[in-house]
Short mmCIF file of C-alpha atoms and ligand atoms in Angstrom, two decimals:
data_model
loop_
_atom_site.label_atom_id
_atom_site.label_comp_id
_atom_site.label_asym_id
_atom_site.label_seq_id
_atom_site.Cartn_x
_atom_site.Cartn_y
_atom_site.Cartn_z
CA MET A 1 8.60 -61.69 -149.01
CA SER A 2 10.06 -62.91 -145.68
CA TRP A 3 12.40 -65.36 -147.41
CA PHE A 4 13.51 -62.60 -149.81
CA TYR A 5 14.26 -60.31 -146.88
CA ARG A 6 16.15 -63.05 -145.05
CA ALA A 7 18.04 -64.35 -148.10
CA VAL A 8 18.82 -61.12 -149.96
CA VAL A 9 18.10 -57.91 -148.06
CA ARG A 10 19.20 -58.90 -144.58
CA PRO A 11 22.72 -60.05 -145.52
CA LEU A 12 23.28 -56.71 -147.27
CA LEU A 13 22.00 -54.74 -144.29
CA PHE A 14 23.81 -56.87 -141.73
CA ALA A 15 27.12 -56.28 -143.50
CA ARG A 16 26.98 -52.71 -142.19
CA ASP A 17 26.99 -51.10 -138.75
CA SER A 18 23.65 -51.63 -136.94
CA GLU A 19 22.92 -48.02 -136.08
CA GLU A 20 23.86 -46.89 -139.59
CA VAL A 21 21.35 -49.38 -141.02
CA HIS A 22 18.74 -48.26 -138.51
CA ASN A 23 19.16 -44.61 -139.54
CA PHE A 24 19.13 -45.49 -143.23
CA THR A 25 15.93 -47.52 -142.82
CA LEU A 26 14.22 -44.74 -140.91
CA ARG A 27 15.18 -42.22 -143.62
CA ALA A 28 13.74 -44.54 -146.29
CA LEU A 29 10.53 -44.97 -144.29
CA GLU A 30 10.31 -41.20 -143.83
CA TYR A 31 10.52 -40.80 -147.61
CA VAL A 32 7.70 -43.32 -147.98
CA SER A 33 5.70 -41.68 -145.21
CA ARG A 34 5.63 -38.37 -147.07
CA ARG A 35 4.14 -39.88 -150.24
CA ALA A 36 0.63 -41.31 -150.27
CA VAL A 37 1.31 -43.49 -153.30
CA LEU A 38 4.34 -45.13 -151.66
CA CYS A 39 2.41 -45.69 -148.43
CA GLU A 40 -0.31 -47.37 -150.46
CA ALA A 41 2.27 -49.58 -152.22
CA LEU A 42 3.81 -50.54 -148.89
CA GLU A 43 0.38 -51.31 -147.50
CA ALA A 44 -0.45 -53.44 -150.54
CA ALA A 45 2.68 -55.52 -149.88
CA CYS A 46 2.66 -55.61 -146.07
CA GLY A 47 -0.85 -54.69 -144.92
CA THR A 48 -2.43 -57.11 -142.48
CA PRO A 49 -5.89 -58.66 -142.45
CA GLY A 50 -8.19 -57.13 -139.85
CA LEU A 51 -8.16 -58.61 -136.36
CA PRO A 52 -9.75 -55.83 -134.31
CA VAL A 53 -9.38 -55.71 -130.58
CA GLU A 54 -10.48 -53.18 -127.99
CA VAL A 55 -8.16 -52.58 -125.06
CA PHE A 56 -8.23 -49.82 -122.40
CA GLY A 57 -10.93 -47.99 -124.33
CA LEU A 58 -9.01 -47.87 -127.63
CA ARG A 59 -9.79 -49.78 -130.78
CA PHE A 60 -6.81 -51.51 -132.38
CA PRO A 61 -7.14 -52.83 -135.98
CA ASN A 62 -4.93 -55.76 -134.95
CA PRO A 63 -3.03 -56.63 -131.77
CA VAL A 64 0.53 -56.42 -133.20
CA GLY A 65 2.35 -53.16 -132.53
CA LEU A 66 5.69 -51.50 -133.02
CA ALA A 67 7.75 -51.36 -129.80
CA ALA A 68 9.39 -48.25 -128.36
CA GLY A 69 12.88 -47.29 -129.43
CA MET A 70 12.46 -47.94 -133.15
CA ASP A 71 11.10 -44.48 -133.97
CA LYS A 72 12.32 -42.18 -131.23
CA HIS A 73 12.02 -39.05 -133.38
CA ALA A 74 8.56 -39.78 -134.90
CA THR A 75 10.35 -39.95 -138.24
CA ALA A 76 8.03 -42.37 -140.04
CA VAL A 77 4.68 -42.24 -138.23
CA PRO A 78 2.48 -43.12 -141.27
CA ALA A 79 4.78 -45.92 -142.42
CA TRP A 80 4.17 -48.07 -139.32
CA GLU A 81 0.49 -48.30 -140.23
CA ALA A 82 1.37 -49.10 -143.86
CA LEU A 83 3.61 -51.91 -142.55
CA GLY A 84 0.51 -53.45 -141.03
CA PHE A 85 1.03 -52.60 -137.36
CA GLY A 86 -2.11 -52.33 -135.26
CA PHE A 87 -0.48 -49.58 -133.19
CA SER A 88 2.86 -47.88 -132.71
CA GLU A 89 4.74 -46.64 -129.68
CA LEU A 90 7.00 -43.68 -130.42
CA GLY A 91 9.96 -42.52 -128.31
CA GLY A 92 11.38 -43.03 -125.69
CA VAL A 93 11.36 -39.33 -125.27
CA THR A 94 12.73 -37.30 -122.38
CA TRP A 95 11.96 -33.74 -121.32
CA HIS A 96 15.44 -32.53 -122.32
CA ALA A 97 16.96 -33.40 -125.71
CA GLN A 98 19.98 -35.66 -125.27
CA PRO A 99 22.51 -37.37 -127.51
CA GLY A 100 22.55 -40.74 -125.73
CA ASN A 101 25.68 -42.79 -125.17
CA PRO A 102 28.70 -42.65 -127.48
CA ALA A 103 28.63 -45.00 -130.49
CA PRO A 104 29.01 -47.87 -131.07
CA ARG A 105 25.98 -48.60 -128.90
CA LEU A 106 23.94 -51.16 -130.85
CA PHE A 107 25.24 -54.68 -131.52
CA ARG A 108 23.85 -57.75 -133.27
CA ALA A 109 24.17 -61.22 -131.77
CA MET A 110 23.23 -62.82 -135.07
CA ALA A 111 23.41 -66.51 -134.26
CA ASP A 112 20.98 -65.94 -131.37
CA GLY A 113 18.58 -63.53 -133.13
CA ALA A 114 19.38 -60.89 -130.54
CA LEU A 115 20.53 -57.30 -130.10
CA VAL A 116 22.45 -55.61 -127.31
CA ASN A 117 21.89 -51.87 -127.06
CA ARG A 118 23.02 -49.07 -124.79
CA MET A 119 21.49 -46.21 -126.76
CA GLY A 120 20.81 -44.24 -123.56
CA PHE A 121 17.61 -42.47 -124.66
CA ASN A 122 19.07 -40.57 -127.60
CA ASN A 123 16.16 -38.33 -128.50
CA PRO A 124 15.25 -34.80 -129.60
CA GLY A 125 13.35 -33.94 -126.38
CA ALA A 126 9.61 -33.63 -125.75
CA GLU A 127 9.25 -30.21 -127.38
CA ALA A 128 10.85 -31.27 -130.68
CA LEU A 129 8.88 -34.51 -130.70
CA ALA A 130 5.66 -32.57 -130.13
CA LEU A 131 6.43 -30.26 -133.06
CA LYS A 132 7.13 -33.26 -135.27
CA LEU A 133 3.87 -34.92 -134.27
CA GLU A 134 1.98 -31.68 -134.91
CA GLN A 135 3.51 -31.61 -138.40
CA TRP A 136 2.35 -35.16 -139.10
CA ARG A 137 -1.15 -34.28 -137.93
CA ALA A 138 -1.20 -31.13 -140.05
CA SER A 139 -0.07 -33.13 -143.10
CA GLY A 140 -3.27 -35.18 -142.95
CA ARG A 141 -1.18 -38.35 -142.87
CA TRP A 142 -1.80 -39.24 -139.24
CA PRO A 143 -2.40 -43.00 -138.92
CA LYS A 144 -5.80 -44.40 -138.03
CA HIS A 145 -4.31 -46.84 -135.55
CA PRO A 146 -3.62 -45.86 -131.91
CA VAL A 147 -0.30 -44.11 -131.33
CA GLY A 148 1.45 -44.26 -127.98
CA ILE A 149 4.40 -42.35 -126.59
CA ASN A 150 7.11 -43.86 -124.39
CA LEU A 151 8.28 -41.43 -121.67
CA GLY A 152 11.75 -41.69 -120.15
CA LYS A 153 13.73 -39.59 -117.67
CA SER A 154 16.32 -37.06 -118.84
CA LYS A 155 19.82 -38.17 -117.87
CA THR A 156 20.62 -34.80 -116.27
CA THR A 157 17.53 -34.83 -114.06
CA PRO A 158 18.31 -36.27 -110.61
CA LEU A 159 16.22 -39.24 -109.49
CA ASP A 160 14.43 -37.20 -106.82
CA ARG A 161 13.09 -34.84 -109.53
CA ALA A 162 12.07 -37.64 -111.89
CA ALA A 163 8.33 -37.11 -111.33
CA GLU A 164 8.57 -33.52 -112.58
CA ASP A 165 10.60 -34.63 -115.62
CA TYR A 166 8.03 -37.26 -116.69
CA ALA A 167 5.10 -34.92 -115.97
CA SER A 168 6.65 -32.12 -118.08
CA SER A 169 6.99 -34.39 -121.12
CA PHE A 170 3.49 -35.74 -120.58
CA ARG A 171 2.01 -32.23 -120.29
CA ARG A 172 3.54 -31.17 -123.61
CA LEU A 173 2.64 -34.36 -125.45
CA TRP A 174 -0.78 -35.05 -123.90
CA PRO A 175 -2.96 -34.03 -126.88
CA LEU A 176 -0.74 -35.76 -129.41
CA ALA A 177 -1.04 -39.45 -128.58
CA ASP A 178 -3.68 -42.00 -127.63
CA PHE A 179 -1.80 -43.64 -124.75
CA PHE A 180 1.41 -43.14 -122.77
CA VAL A 181 3.96 -45.51 -121.32
CA VAL A 182 5.99 -44.58 -118.23
CA ASN A 183 9.30 -46.26 -118.90
CA VAL A 184 11.21 -46.88 -115.69
CA SER A 185 12.90 -50.02 -116.95
CA SER A 186 15.56 -49.02 -119.47
CA PRO A 187 18.93 -50.34 -118.31
CA ASN A 188 20.83 -47.59 -120.12
CA THR A 189 20.10 -44.50 -118.02
CA PRO A 190 22.07 -44.67 -114.76
CA ASN A 191 19.83 -45.73 -111.84
CA LEU A 192 16.60 -45.38 -113.86
CA ARG A 193 15.44 -48.81 -112.82
CA GLN A 194 15.42 -47.69 -109.18
CA LEU A 195 12.29 -45.78 -110.18
CA GLN A 196 10.51 -49.13 -110.31
CA ASP A 197 10.56 -49.01 -106.49
CA LYS A 198 7.03 -48.55 -105.26
CA ALA A 199 7.48 -45.16 -103.57
CA ALA A 200 9.39 -43.60 -106.48
CA LEU A 201 7.00 -44.95 -109.08
CA ASP A 202 4.03 -43.82 -107.00
CA GLU A 203 5.39 -40.26 -107.05
CA ILE A 204 5.82 -40.33 -110.83
CA LEU A 205 2.38 -41.78 -111.49
CA THR A 206 0.74 -39.31 -109.11
CA ALA A 207 2.36 -36.40 -110.96
CA VAL A 208 1.44 -37.78 -114.37
CA GLN A 209 -2.16 -38.51 -113.36
CA GLU A 210 -2.53 -34.98 -111.96
CA VAL A 211 -1.71 -33.63 -115.40
CA ASN A 212 -4.01 -36.23 -116.95
CA ALA A 213 -6.93 -35.19 -114.75
CA LYS A 214 -6.44 -31.50 -115.51
CA PHE A 215 -6.15 -32.02 -119.25
CA SER A 216 -9.00 -34.45 -119.58
CA VAL A 217 -11.39 -31.89 -118.05
CA PHE A 218 -10.29 -29.11 -120.35
CA SER A 219 -9.21 -31.20 -123.28
CA ASN A 220 -10.72 -28.88 -125.89
CA GLN A 221 -8.56 -26.09 -124.62
CA TYR A 222 -5.41 -28.02 -125.40
CA SER A 223 -6.44 -30.19 -128.26
CA VAL A 224 -4.80 -30.02 -131.64
CA SER A 225 -7.05 -29.95 -134.64
CA ALA A 226 -6.53 -32.18 -137.64
CA ARG A 227 -4.79 -29.26 -139.35
CA GLY A 228 -2.30 -28.93 -136.52
CA HIS A 229 -3.66 -25.68 -135.02
CA SER A 230 -4.24 -25.58 -131.30
CA ARG A 231 -7.83 -24.78 -130.46
CA ASN A 232 -8.21 -22.44 -127.56
CA THR A 233 -11.68 -22.66 -126.17
CA GLN A 234 -12.29 -21.49 -122.63
CA HIS A 235 -14.86 -24.08 -121.69
CA GLY A 236 -13.69 -27.61 -122.34
CA THR A 237 -15.93 -30.61 -122.12
CA ARG A 238 -14.77 -33.62 -120.16
CA THR A 239 -13.11 -36.32 -122.23
CA ALA A 240 -11.49 -39.52 -121.07
CA PRO A 241 -8.05 -39.29 -119.50
CA LYS A 242 -5.25 -40.87 -121.54
CA PRO A 243 -4.45 -44.48 -120.69
CA ILE A 244 -1.18 -44.66 -118.76
CA LEU A 245 0.88 -47.88 -118.70
CA VAL A 246 4.09 -48.76 -116.89
CA LYS A 247 6.84 -50.65 -118.69
CA VAL A 248 8.70 -53.12 -116.49
CA ALA A 249 12.07 -54.85 -116.66
CA PRO A 250 12.28 -58.61 -117.10
CA ASP A 251 14.88 -58.70 -114.35
CA LEU A 252 12.44 -57.75 -111.58
CA SER A 253 11.48 -60.45 -109.08
CA PHE A 254 7.84 -61.48 -108.90
CA ASP A 255 7.65 -59.73 -105.51
CA ALA A 256 8.84 -56.48 -107.06
CA LEU A 257 6.31 -56.89 -109.88
CA ASP A 258 3.58 -57.36 -107.26
CA GLU A 259 4.60 -54.08 -105.64
CA ILE A 260 4.07 -52.34 -108.96
CA LEU A 261 0.73 -54.08 -109.38
CA ALA A 262 -0.30 -52.69 -105.99
CA LEU A 263 -0.15 -49.22 -107.57
CA ALA A 264 -2.36 -50.15 -110.50
CA GLY A 265 -5.68 -49.46 -108.75
CA PRO A 266 -4.76 -46.35 -106.76
CA ARG A 267 -2.92 -44.75 -109.69
CA ARG A 268 -5.49 -45.88 -112.28
CA LEU A 269 -3.02 -47.69 -114.52
CA ALA A 270 -4.50 -48.75 -117.85
CA GLY A 271 -2.06 -51.62 -118.11
CA ILE A 272 1.47 -52.97 -117.84
CA LEU A 273 3.94 -53.28 -120.67
CA ALA A 274 6.16 -56.33 -120.21
CA THR A 275 9.03 -56.29 -120.85
CA ASN A 276 11.98 -54.04 -121.56
CA THR A 277 15.43 -55.46 -122.41
CA THR A 278 17.35 -57.61 -119.92
CA LEU A 279 20.74 -57.27 -118.28
CA ALA A 280 20.99 -61.08 -118.20
CA ARG A 281 23.04 -62.92 -120.83
CA PRO A 282 22.71 -66.47 -122.14
CA THR A 283 25.70 -68.75 -121.71
CA THR A 284 27.37 -69.56 -125.00
CA SER A 285 30.58 -71.11 -126.25
CA ASP A 286 30.39 -69.15 -129.53
CA PRO A 287 33.23 -66.58 -129.30
CA ARG A 288 31.40 -64.09 -131.55
CA LEU A 289 28.34 -64.15 -129.31
CA GLN A 290 30.56 -63.91 -126.24
CA THR A 291 32.08 -60.70 -127.63
CA VAL A 292 28.64 -59.15 -128.18
CA TYR A 293 27.31 -60.32 -124.83
CA ALA A 294 30.30 -58.72 -123.10
CA GLU A 295 29.03 -55.32 -124.28
CA ALA A 296 27.19 -53.26 -121.65
CA GLY A 297 23.49 -52.70 -122.33
CA GLY A 298 20.12 -54.38 -122.61
CA LEU A 299 19.60 -57.64 -124.47
CA SER A 300 16.53 -58.08 -126.70
CA GLY A 301 15.29 -60.71 -129.14
CA ARG A 302 15.04 -64.48 -128.94
CA PRO A 303 16.96 -65.01 -125.67
CA LEU A 304 14.50 -62.65 -123.92
CA ARG A 305 11.36 -64.46 -125.11
CA GLN A 306 10.92 -66.96 -122.33
CA ARG A 307 11.55 -64.61 -119.42
CA SER A 308 9.28 -61.94 -120.82
CA THR A 309 6.50 -64.54 -121.22
CA GLU A 310 7.04 -65.66 -117.60
CA VAL A 311 6.60 -62.07 -116.44
CA ILE A 312 3.41 -61.72 -118.49
CA ARG A 313 2.05 -65.00 -117.10
CA HIS A 314 2.75 -63.86 -113.55
CA LEU A 315 1.13 -60.45 -114.06
CA HIS A 316 -1.94 -62.02 -115.66
CA ARG A 317 -2.38 -64.55 -112.87
CA GLN A 318 -1.89 -62.00 -110.11
CA THR A 319 -4.48 -59.65 -111.59
CA LYS A 320 -6.82 -62.46 -112.68
CA GLY A 321 -6.75 -60.91 -116.11
CA ALA A 322 -8.23 -57.62 -114.93
CA LEU A 323 -5.30 -55.44 -116.01
CA PRO A 324 -4.42 -55.35 -119.73
CA ILE A 325 -0.87 -56.38 -120.58
CA ILE A 326 1.14 -55.48 -123.67
CA GLY A 327 3.61 -58.31 -124.24
CA VAL A 328 6.98 -57.66 -125.83
CA GLY A 329 10.25 -59.56 -125.92
CA GLY A 330 11.56 -61.99 -128.52
CA ILE A 331 8.52 -62.17 -130.79
CA PHE A 332 9.68 -63.38 -134.23
CA ASP A 333 6.57 -65.15 -135.53
CA ALA A 334 2.94 -66.01 -134.84
CA ALA A 335 3.86 -68.85 -132.46
CA ASP A 336 5.82 -66.40 -130.28
CA ALA A 337 2.95 -63.89 -130.34
CA TRP A 338 0.45 -66.64 -129.52
CA GLU A 339 2.60 -67.69 -126.57
CA LYS A 340 2.48 -64.13 -125.19
CA ILE A 341 -1.26 -63.75 -125.77
CA THR A 342 -2.20 -67.08 -124.24
CA ALA A 343 0.06 -66.25 -121.27
CA GLY A 344 -2.04 -63.11 -120.73
CA ALA A 345 -1.10 -60.33 -123.18
CA SER A 346 -3.97 -58.45 -124.86
CA LEU A 347 -1.59 -56.79 -127.31
CA VAL A 348 1.97 -57.57 -128.42
CA GLN A 349 4.86 -55.55 -129.83
CA VAL A 350 8.00 -56.25 -131.82
CA TYR A 351 11.37 -54.60 -132.20
CA THR A 352 14.21 -57.09 -132.68
CA GLY A 353 11.96 -59.47 -134.64
CA LEU A 354 11.39 -56.74 -137.20
CA VAL A 355 15.16 -56.31 -137.65
CA TYR A 356 15.63 -60.05 -138.23
CA GLU A 357 12.41 -60.97 -140.04
CA GLY A 358 11.75 -57.85 -142.09
CA PRO A 359 8.72 -55.84 -143.18
CA SER A 360 6.22 -58.72 -143.54
CA LEU A 361 6.45 -59.55 -139.86
CA ALA A 362 3.19 -57.92 -138.70
CA LYS A 363 1.26 -59.47 -141.57
CA ASN A 364 2.69 -62.93 -140.92
CA ILE A 365 1.96 -62.73 -137.22
CA VAL A 366 -1.63 -61.58 -137.72
CA ARG A 367 -2.27 -64.32 -140.29
CA GLY A 368 -0.82 -66.93 -137.94
CA LEU A 369 -2.95 -65.63 -135.06
CA LEU A 370 -6.07 -65.84 -137.23
CA ASP A 371 -5.20 -69.46 -138.14
CA ARG A 372 -4.72 -70.40 -134.51
CA MET A 373 -7.98 -68.76 -133.48
CA ARG A 374 -9.83 -70.50 -136.29
CA GLU A 375 -8.40 -73.91 -135.31
CA ARG A 376 -9.71 -73.39 -131.78
CA GLY A 377 -13.06 -71.95 -132.80
CA MET A 378 -12.25 -68.54 -131.31
CA ARG A 379 -13.91 -65.51 -132.85
CA GLU A 380 -12.11 -62.70 -131.06
CA PRO A 381 -8.49 -62.30 -129.91
CA ARG A 382 -9.63 -61.63 -126.35
CA GLU A 383 -10.82 -65.23 -126.09
CA ALA A 384 -7.18 -66.27 -126.42
CA VAL A 385 -5.85 -63.93 -123.74
CA GLY A 386 -4.55 -66.05 -120.86
CA ALA A 387 -5.99 -69.21 -122.47
CA GLU A 388 -2.79 -71.26 -122.27
CA GLU A 389 -4.14 -73.58 -119.61
CA GLU A 390 -6.87 -74.56 -122.06
CA ASP A 391 -4.26 -75.02 -124.77
CA VAL A 392 -2.09 -77.24 -122.59
CA LYS A 393 -5.14 -79.37 -121.69
CA ARG A 394 -6.00 -79.71 -125.37
CA GLU A 395 -2.48 -80.84 -126.29
CA THR A 396 -2.04 -83.36 -123.47
C1 FMN B 1 17.88 -50.21 -130.02
C2 FMN B 1 16.76 -50.33 -129.04
C3 FMN B 1 16.24 -49.17 -128.45
C4 FMN B 1 15.20 -49.25 -127.51
N1 FMN B 1 14.71 -48.10 -126.97
C5 FMN B 1 13.69 -48.18 -126.08
C6 FMN B 1 13.14 -47.01 -125.50
O1 FMN B 1 13.52 -45.88 -125.83
N2 FMN B 1 12.15 -47.15 -124.59
C7 FMN B 1 11.67 -48.39 -124.22
O2 FMN B 1 10.78 -48.48 -123.38
N3 FMN B 1 12.16 -49.51 -124.77
C8 FMN B 1 13.14 -49.43 -125.68
N4 FMN B 1 13.64 -50.58 -126.24
C9 FMN B 1 13.09 -51.89 -125.81
C10 FMN B 1 12.02 -52.42 -126.76
O3 FMN B 1 10.91 -51.54 -126.84
C11 FMN B 1 11.53 -53.80 -126.31
O4 FMN B 1 10.93 -53.68 -125.04
C12 FMN B 1 12.66 -54.82 -126.20
O5 FMN B 1 13.60 -54.64 -127.24
C13 FMN B 1 12.15 -56.26 -126.22
O6 FMN B 1 11.46 -56.54 -127.43
P1 FMN B 1 12.14 -57.29 -128.69
O7 FMN B 1 12.76 -58.55 -128.16
O8 FMN B 1 11.01 -57.49 -129.65
O9 FMN B 1 13.17 -56.36 -129.22
C14 FMN B 1 14.67 -50.52 -127.17
C15 FMN B 1 15.18 -51.67 -127.78
C16 FMN B 1 16.21 -51.60 -128.69
C17 FMN B 1 16.73 -52.86 -129.33
#
């Protein structure tokens, strides 16, 4: 299937504008998502073997997830499970709906297996996303795998009111997802990355956790039933708060990452998501790549792989493995995913790899992970997390 995608489908898709292809693909996956028989067919072709893993209190059927930005409108929620993903992260969503930056805003650097994007959080806003998610739940087609939501800041909200903006989205979306990611690392919203500063991030996490505490006490009051109707009981029972993660930029120094880690305990972070896209560019003498790399925006895909793994390794070492990490950046196959996991990631995600490698990617990665575990006599993925030192010893 992968060779067919690469040899036949990809050249046809890559002959057209990237965002046009993205929208077309999402529409096709929405069509599939609405029909059980098509979801089953997709699952038969792309479904992954089981490789269950439990992280921050959630059970994932396998550790390979869909990264944020692919499905900002929750267009194809059931399809991500049919494509074999062990979890999906929807959004980024902001409190206010916004169109994002003017097109063109998504570019392929084909020879490098990369993308440059400056989408700028184009999204329908938290309210519209919530309604869409409620529709999926009411349809009975809600996936069995964990679903996360990526929260961003509205462009029109000034930085000093960012905490309120994130908390408003979180409040509306709280009952509708299993975990949430505070995204302060997108390069495409002016000054957003300043929110990675300890004091600013502390304010946002405090506001979000206040909402979390309130809702987890009275969760029944706000919960949405499988049929999409809000239950309104007066006396809620205490349920667990939602896991909150922070997504970091690969361009942060290790010192700046340590500052963020210092908030993990006090603000009860469930984990760190590393990494977002980078502002850095590889040097190249290829004029076509030079043209793409001259575009403003964040770079993803193969050239990001190494730096994102370095960030994961650092975070894992600093926390002695105590804080779960979701690793993302340049994963195109099982070897890339294994690199992230053995550097310290408990879960991984893909975006650009899916564009270049096609719909069998999750399956191929999970199979390759199973092979690697088998070769090393490992029975559970968590035995591989941060195990690279062992691997290096074995190979030398
Ligand atoms: C077009 C595009 C849109 C993205 N939108 C978001 C977003 O809304 N929120 C976010 O946290 N990350 C976003 N990302 C970053 C990805 O989730 C991921 O962190 C990054 O692309 C690195 O992974 P990759 O190399 O597998 O693509 C986006 C990436 C791309 C290419």
